[in-house]
GROMACS .gro file of C-alpha atoms in nm:
model
  240
    1UNK     CA    1   0.538   1.100  -0.145
    2UNK     CA    2   0.318   1.274  -0.400
    3UNK     CA    3   0.123   1.012  -0.642
    4UNK     CA    4  -0.042   1.068  -0.970
    5UNK     CA    5  -0.265   0.927  -1.173
    6UNK     CA    6  -0.480   0.979  -1.510
    7UNK     CA    7  -0.854   0.842  -1.507
    8UNK     CA    8  -1.020   0.671  -1.834
    9UNK     CA    9  -1.150   1.023  -1.912
   10UNK     CA   10  -0.780   1.218  -1.955
   11UNK     CA   11  -0.852   1.366  -1.618
   12UNK     CA   12  -0.542   1.433  -1.356
   13UNK     CA   13  -0.540   1.302  -1.008
   14UNK     CA   14  -0.312   1.371  -0.765
   15UNK     CA   15  -0.218   1.235  -0.389
   16UNK     CA   16   0.048   1.377  -0.152
   17UNK     CA   17   0.099   1.502   0.206
   18UNK     CA   18   0.063   1.858   0.316
   19UNK     CA   19   0.188   1.979   0.667
   20UNK     CA   20   0.248   2.380   0.833
   21UNK     CA   21  -0.097   2.472   0.688
   22UNK     CA   22  -0.258   2.695   0.551
   23UNK     CA   23  -0.267   2.609   0.192
   24UNK     CA   24  -0.512   2.823  -0.010
   25UNK     CA   25  -0.400   2.711  -0.388
   26UNK     CA   26  -0.530   2.511  -0.536
   27UNK     CA   27  -0.727   2.402  -0.207
   28UNK     CA   28  -0.806   2.503   0.150
   29UNK     CA   29  -0.663   2.258   0.435
   30UNK     CA   30  -0.998   2.319   0.623
   31UNK     CA   31  -0.829   2.354   0.941
   32UNK     CA   32  -0.596   2.098   0.933
   33UNK     CA   33  -0.225   2.181   0.998
   34UNK     CA   34  -0.085   1.842   0.828
   35UNK     CA   35  -0.247   1.556   0.612
   36UNK     CA   36  -0.343   1.429   0.311
   37UNK     CA   37  -0.476   1.575  -0.014
   38UNK     CA   38  -0.637   1.429  -0.303
   39UNK     CA   39  -0.690   1.694  -0.625
   40UNK     CA   40  -0.831   1.594  -0.940
   41UNK     CA   41  -0.824   1.833  -1.264
   42UNK     CA   42  -0.980   1.782  -1.609
   43UNK     CA   43  -0.732   1.731  -1.930
   44UNK     CA   44  -0.714   2.137  -1.952
   45UNK     CA   45  -0.573   2.197  -1.618
   46UNK     CA   46  -0.922   2.300  -1.460
   47UNK     CA   47  -0.965   2.180  -1.079
   48UNK     CA   48  -1.242   1.948  -1.064
   49UNK     CA   49  -1.219   1.844  -0.691
   50UNK     CA   50  -0.979   1.869  -0.405
   51UNK     CA   51  -0.987   1.707  -0.043
   52UNK     CA   52  -0.829   1.683   0.229
   53UNK     CA   53  -0.786   1.392   0.543
   54UNK     CA   54  -0.650   1.386   0.815
   55UNK     CA   55  -0.406   1.097   0.786
   56UNK     CA   56  -0.039   1.097   0.790
   57UNK     CA   57   0.111   1.017   0.458
   58UNK     CA   58   0.040   0.920   0.137
   59UNK     CA   59   0.225   0.615  -0.052
   60UNK     CA   60   0.083   0.540  -0.366
   61UNK     CA   61  -0.246   0.600  -0.576
   62UNK     CA   62  -0.467   0.382  -0.847
   63UNK     CA   63  -0.746   0.491  -1.081
   64UNK     CA   64  -0.928   0.192  -1.196
   65UNK     CA   65  -1.161   0.210  -1.578
   66UNK     CA   66  -1.439   0.352  -1.366
   67UNK     CA   67  -1.276   0.666  -1.222
   68UNK     CA   68  -1.299   0.515  -0.875
   69UNK     CA   69  -1.007   0.618  -0.647
   70UNK     CA   70  -0.787   0.403  -0.451
   71UNK     CA   71  -0.534   0.513  -0.199
   72UNK     CA   72  -0.247   0.410   0.032
   73UNK     CA   73  -0.030   0.578   0.305
   74UNK     CA   74   0.047   0.579   0.710
   75UNK     CA   75  -0.176   0.712   0.988
   76UNK     CA   76  -0.103   0.763   1.389
   77UNK     CA   77  -0.314   0.674   1.673
   78UNK     CA   78  -0.424   1.053   1.658
   79UNK     CA   79  -0.601   1.015   1.266
   80UNK     CA   80  -0.880   0.793   1.395
   81UNK     CA   81  -1.179   0.937   1.295
   82UNK     CA   82  -1.252   0.749   1.011
   83UNK     CA   83  -1.311   0.444   1.195
   84UNK     CA   84  -0.979   0.318   1.157
   85UNK     CA   85  -0.800   0.110   1.431
   86UNK     CA   86  -0.573   0.273   1.644
   87UNK     CA   87  -0.209   0.161   1.619
   88UNK     CA   88  -0.094   0.054   1.952
   89UNK     CA   89   0.277   0.143   1.856
   90UNK     CA   90   0.438   0.326   1.597
   91UNK     CA   91   0.198   0.386   1.291
   92UNK     CA   92  -0.041   0.218   1.090
   93UNK     CA   93  -0.116   0.173   0.712
   94UNK     CA   94  -0.453   0.264   0.545
   95UNK     CA   95  -0.591   0.122   0.212
   96UNK     CA   96  -0.913   0.334   0.079
   97UNK     CA   97  -1.132   0.312  -0.201
   98UNK     CA   98  -1.318   0.626  -0.302
   99UNK     CA   99  -1.536   0.759  -0.571
  100UNK     CA  100  -1.437   0.996  -0.824
  101UNK     CA  101  -1.542   1.281  -0.631
  102UNK     CA  102  -1.353   1.179  -0.325
  103UNK     CA  103  -1.620   1.047  -0.121
  104UNK     CA  104  -1.465   0.782   0.080
  105UNK     CA  105  -1.648   0.480   0.006
  106UNK     CA  106  -1.420   0.223   0.277
  107UNK     CA  107  -1.125   0.241   0.454
  108UNK     CA  108  -0.908   0.021   0.627
  109UNK     CA  109  -0.626   0.013   0.879
  110UNK     CA  110  -0.346  -0.236   0.884
  111UNK     CA  111  -0.169  -0.205   1.224
  112UNK     CA  112   0.035  -0.371   1.515
  113UNK     CA  113   0.081  -0.444   1.848
  114UNK     CA  114   0.323  -0.249   2.086
  115UNK     CA  115   0.605  -0.092   1.878
  116UNK     CA  116   0.489  -0.235   1.561
  117UNK     CA  117   0.477   0.029   1.237
  118UNK     CA  118   0.324  -0.029   0.893
  119UNK     CA  119   0.467   0.103   0.604
  120UNK     CA  120   0.264   0.013   0.257
  121UNK     CA  121   0.398   0.097  -0.080
  122UNK     CA  122   0.231  -0.038  -0.348
  123UNK     CA  123  -0.156  -0.066  -0.467
  124UNK     CA  124  -0.292  -0.270  -0.761
  125UNK     CA  125  -0.684  -0.331  -0.844
  126UNK     CA  126  -0.809  -0.631  -1.039
  127UNK     CA  127  -1.033  -0.615  -1.293
  128UNK     CA  128  -1.294  -0.717  -1.066
  129UNK     CA  129  -1.197  -0.411  -0.835
  130UNK     CA  130  -1.018  -0.648  -0.573
  131UNK     CA  131  -0.743  -0.432  -0.464
  132UNK     CA  132  -0.380  -0.575  -0.350
  133UNK     CA  133  -0.115  -0.400  -0.181
  134UNK     CA  134   0.228  -0.488  -0.063
  135UNK     CA  135   0.442  -0.349   0.215
  136UNK     CA  136   0.662  -0.438   0.552
  137UNK     CA  137   0.604  -0.411   0.925
  138UNK     CA  138   0.867  -0.397   1.192
  139UNK     CA  139   0.887  -0.327   1.556
  140UNK     CA  140   0.627  -0.581   1.656
  141UNK     CA  141   0.381  -0.839   1.543
  142UNK     CA  142   0.068  -0.760   1.299
  143UNK     CA  143  -0.281  -0.766   1.449
  144UNK     CA  144  -0.486  -0.662   1.153
  145UNK     CA  145  -0.409  -0.858   0.951
  146UNK     CA  146  -0.274  -1.120   1.217
  147UNK     CA  147   0.087  -1.189   1.106
  148UNK     CA  148   0.382  -1.310   1.345
  149UNK     CA  149   0.718  -1.068   1.306
  150UNK     CA  150   0.968  -1.353   1.182
  151UNK     CA  151   1.269  -1.073   1.124
  152UNK     CA  152   1.393  -0.725   1.186
  153UNK     CA  153   1.130  -0.657   0.939
  154UNK     CA  154   0.895  -0.830   0.754
  155UNK     CA  155   0.739  -0.757   0.412
  156UNK     CA  156   0.410  -0.863   0.354
  157UNK     CA  157   0.083  -0.873   0.074
  158UNK     CA  158  -0.251  -0.845   0.103
  159UNK     CA  159  -0.577  -0.842  -0.078
  160UNK     CA  160  -0.948  -0.683  -0.007
  161UNK     CA  161  -1.259  -0.771  -0.198
  162UNK     CA  162  -1.407  -0.468  -0.405
  163UNK     CA  163  -1.641  -0.395  -0.041
  164UNK     CA  164  -1.329  -0.367   0.165
  165UNK     CA  165  -1.299  -0.692   0.350
  166UNK     CA  166  -0.952  -0.873   0.367
  167UNK     CA  167  -0.931  -1.178   0.167
  168UNK     CA  168  -0.564  -1.279   0.239
  169UNK     CA  169  -0.242  -1.145   0.351
  170UNK     CA  170   0.116  -1.329   0.318
  171UNK     CA  171   0.454  -1.248   0.473
  172UNK     CA  172   0.791  -1.282   0.372
  173UNK     CA  173   1.044  -1.328   0.641
  174UNK     CA  174   1.304  -1.468   0.873
  175UNK     CA  175   1.518  -1.449   1.191
  176UNK     CA  176   1.741  -1.168   1.110
  177UNK     CA  177   1.627  -1.058   0.805
  178UNK     CA  178   1.536  -0.750   0.639
  179UNK     CA  179   1.265  -0.799   0.375
  180UNK     CA  180   1.114  -0.531   0.196
  181UNK     CA  181   0.846  -0.516  -0.071
  182UNK     CA  182   0.820  -0.201  -0.276
  183UNK     CA  183   0.665  -0.366  -0.601
  184UNK     CA  184   0.326  -0.540  -0.705
  185UNK     CA  185   0.114  -0.577  -0.990
  186UNK     CA  186  -0.186  -0.781  -1.105
  187UNK     CA  187  -0.309  -0.888  -1.411
  188UNK     CA  188  -0.665  -0.965  -1.598
  189UNK     CA  189  -0.699  -1.310  -1.430
  190UNK     CA  190  -0.655  -1.175  -1.067
  191UNK     CA  191  -0.307  -1.320  -1.033
  192UNK     CA  192  -0.049  -1.102  -0.811
  193UNK     CA  193   0.317  -1.043  -0.872
  194UNK     CA  194   0.532  -0.924  -0.577
  195UNK     CA  195   0.888  -0.828  -0.567
  196UNK     CA  196   1.090  -0.848  -0.245
  197UNK     CA  197   1.424  -0.755  -0.154
  198UNK     CA  198   1.608  -0.905   0.166
  199UNK     CA  199   1.890  -0.906   0.358
  200UNK     CA  200   2.114  -0.997   0.662
  201UNK     CA  201   1.958  -1.356   0.684
  202UNK     CA  202   1.762  -1.600   0.472
  203UNK     CA  203   1.405  -1.602   0.445
  204UNK     CA  204   1.214  -1.867   0.635
  205UNK     CA  205   0.832  -1.797   0.476
  206UNK     CA  206   0.864  -1.858   0.226
  207UNK     CA  207   1.200  -2.068   0.217
  208UNK     CA  208   1.475  -1.884   0.040
  209UNK     CA  209   1.863  -1.885   0.113
  210UNK     CA  210   2.007  -1.602   0.109
  211UNK     CA  211   2.292  -1.577  -0.194
  212UNK     CA  212   2.480  -1.209  -0.198
  213UNK     CA  213   2.440  -0.882   0.010
  214UNK     CA  214   2.107  -0.808  -0.086
  215UNK     CA  215   1.872  -1.057  -0.273
  216UNK     CA  216   1.574  -1.021  -0.493
  217UNK     CA  217   1.263  -1.239  -0.440
  218UNK     CA  218   1.017  -1.250  -0.718
  219UNK     CA  219   0.705  -1.469  -0.676
  220UNK     CA  220   0.350  -1.512  -0.832
  221UNK     CA  221   0.055  -1.572  -0.603
  222UNK     CA  222  -0.291  -1.702  -0.765
  223UNK     CA  223  -0.601  -1.478  -0.647
  224UNK     CA  224  -0.645  -1.680  -0.362
  225UNK     CA  225  -0.287  -1.578  -0.241
  226UNK     CA  226  -0.123  -1.899  -0.288
  227UNK     CA  227   0.227  -1.933  -0.420
  228UNK     CA  228   0.243  -2.030  -0.794
  229UNK     CA  229   0.551  -1.985  -0.893
  230UNK     CA  230   0.890  -1.782  -0.686
  231UNK     CA  231   1.236  -1.706  -0.805
  232UNK     CA  232   1.543  -1.551  -0.635
  233UNK     CA  233   1.843  -1.370  -0.781
  234UNK     CA  234   2.157  -1.295  -0.582
  235UNK     CA  235   2.531  -1.417  -0.528
  236UNK     CA  236   2.866  -1.310  -0.354
  237UNK     CA  237   2.870  -0.962  -0.304
  238UNK     CA  238   2.571  -0.850  -0.495
  239UNK     CA  239   2.300  -0.605  -0.368
  240UNK     CA  240   1.944  -0.542  -0.560
   0.00000   0.00000   0.00000
């Protein structure tokens, strides 16, 4: 998916995936046949910066008040040139913080054991520079961060410090359940808000009874990842 954000100076930042290179305009692919690109245009449309990365995909993009860039997506075991842990199964998820010129300041991998695949969907950055994200994993347990899969697919949320240290990770799952999260935001106090859709069975972590075909769970987590409140919605044949 292609992502777009506007920085405080009005520059336009675009993140996405390319394949079947070469690409010549507005950037060159540097010998990569496929990967992730990052470009920045000024308010008048002039190209300011372009970067390419040997990664699989792009899922979300955030630009903070200082112009720093945060990106999330997927990578394969062959995409380990950035010091990322190699996925033992399917593919892993990455979270990267970059300077305004696209230079990687830090990048972290979220991976699992045999047959596990990680899908990241959303990022949000607190005023202090901590990075929250959400997504889901399937096929096996996660090893980084350490989360034991409970259902067919488990949703999860996580947070890194401004220097890339993992602060917390929370999962949402239950035996037989398929749980996905593709909505997350943070507030000025550092609280995180996560939406999870789940079906096929109830959740056991946290304990939420399925009411319809596909239910919606909305929860508020404090800055340490503890649950402040949660609300679920569903019933009958309803599907969120």
